[in-house]
Amino acid sequence: MRRFATPLLTALAPVSWGTTYAVTTEFLPPDRPLFTGLMRALPAGLVLLALARVLPRGAWWWKAAVLGALNIGAFFPLLFLSAYRLPGGMAAVVGSVGPLFVVGLSALVLGQRPTVRTLMTGVVAAFGVSLVVLKAAGALDALGVAAALASTASMSAGTVLTKKWGRPEGVGPLALTGWQLTAGGLLIAPVALVVEGAPPALDGPAIGGYLYLALANTAVAYWLWFRGIGRLTATQVTFLGPLSPLTAAVVGWAALGQELTPVQLVGMGLAFGATVVGQLRAGGRRPATAPVVSSASGPLTTASRR
C-alpha cells in the first residue's frame, strides 16, 4: 500500500485543480484571469514562506525564480489566455499533450529514454481528454493555440527542471513550493496591474473563493505536486495531469448540472486508464528520488484550470 501512497497523495493536486473552473465561474469576479492568478499564487507563497522560514541561498535565488516563472508566473497567465480565446475545451486538449512534452524533455534533460508504452499511454490520455472536454468545433484562434502550447511547454519544462535540480540540503518541499509561488506571483503582479487595472471590489463569496484557491487549491496542492516530483519520476507525475479535466467534468455534472454523454464517459475511462498505466514502472524499479544538492553550491480551460 505504501507503494501507492505517494501517487495517490500527488494525485490530489490535479484533482483540486479540476475544481478551479467551477469556483472561478460561480464565485469570482468575471474577466479577471490575471488577478485570479495573482491571488492564487502570491498569498499562498507568502503563507508557505512564513511556515518554512527558509529563504533561497546562492544559486537557488535564480533557480527558484526560473522554476517560479515556468510553473506559476508564465503558466497561469498563458493558461487563462488560452481558455478565454479557444472554443470549448480546446485548451484542455492542447494541455493534455503535456505528458508527451515531459517525456521528450526528460529524454533530453534527465537522460530517461522513452518507451513505446509511455508514448502510447500519452496518446491515449490526450485522446481520452479530448472526448471528455471537446465541444462543438469552432474557429480556432492562433494566439489562443499558441498560448495553450506555451503554457503546456512551460509547466512541462518546470516539472523536468524541478526533478533535475532537486532541493538544497535541509530544505523540504514546503519551502521550495513557497519560493516558486512567491516568485511566480511577483512576476504576475505588474502584468495584472497593467493589463487589468486596479483590483475589483470583492464580496463575501469572492473572498471565500480566493481563500480556497490560495490555500487548498494552490498552497496545499502545489506542495503535494512538488513533493511528488521529488519522489516519483517526472513522467509518473505528469501522467496524473489528466485527472484535472476529469475532475472538472465530474464537478460540472454534480454541482453545475452539466450533462455527461456516453462519449464523455468513454473518454473518462480512457484518460483514467492512461493515468493508472502511467504510474507503472518498467521492471518494477523504484524511481530515483530528486537529487539533493548542497547549500554550498546554491540551494484554465472551460473544463479545467490549474
Short mmCIF file of C-alpha atoms in Angstrom, two decimals, residues 2 5 18 24 49 68 86 90 130 132 139 155 157 187 193 197 200 221 224 233 247 256 259 275 281 289 294:
data_model
loop_
_atom_site.label_atom_id
_atom_site.label_comp_id
_atom_site.label_asym_id
_atom_site.label_seq_id
_atom_site.Cartn_x
_atom_site.Cartn_y
_atom_site.Cartn_z
CA ARG A 2 2.89 2.37 0.77
CA ALA A 5 0.73 6.38 -1.16
CA GLY A 18 -10.12 20.40 -11.50
CA THR A 24 -13.96 30.79 -10.74
CA LEU A 49 7.40 31.09 3.29
CA GLY A 68 8.55 30.05 -10.31
CA LEU A 86 -10.29 28.96 -27.56
CA MET A 90 -9.72 23.01 -26.77
CA SER A 130 -10.40 15.28 -25.93
CA VAL A 132 -14.34 14.48 -22.33
CA ALA A 139 -12.93 28.83 -35.21
CA MET A 155 4.70 23.62 -16.98
CA ALA A 157 9.80 22.34 -18.51
CA LEU A 187 6.02 38.07 -11.83
CA LEU A 193 -1.89 45.77 -12.84
CA GLY A 197 -6.02 47.76 -13.72
CA PRO A 200 -12.00 44.66 -8.30
CA ALA A 221 -1.95 21.31 -4.00
CA LEU A 224 1.80 17.90 -2.87
CA THR A 233 9.65 10.09 -11.97
CA THR A 247 -12.46 16.15 -12.08
CA LEU A 256 -23.42 22.68 -12.10
CA GLU A 259 -24.58 16.63 -18.90
CA THR A 275 -3.26 7.79 -15.74
CA ARG A 281 7.30 1.49 -13.57
CA THR A 289 14.45 10.44 -5.81
CA SER A 294 24.31 21.03 -1.11
#
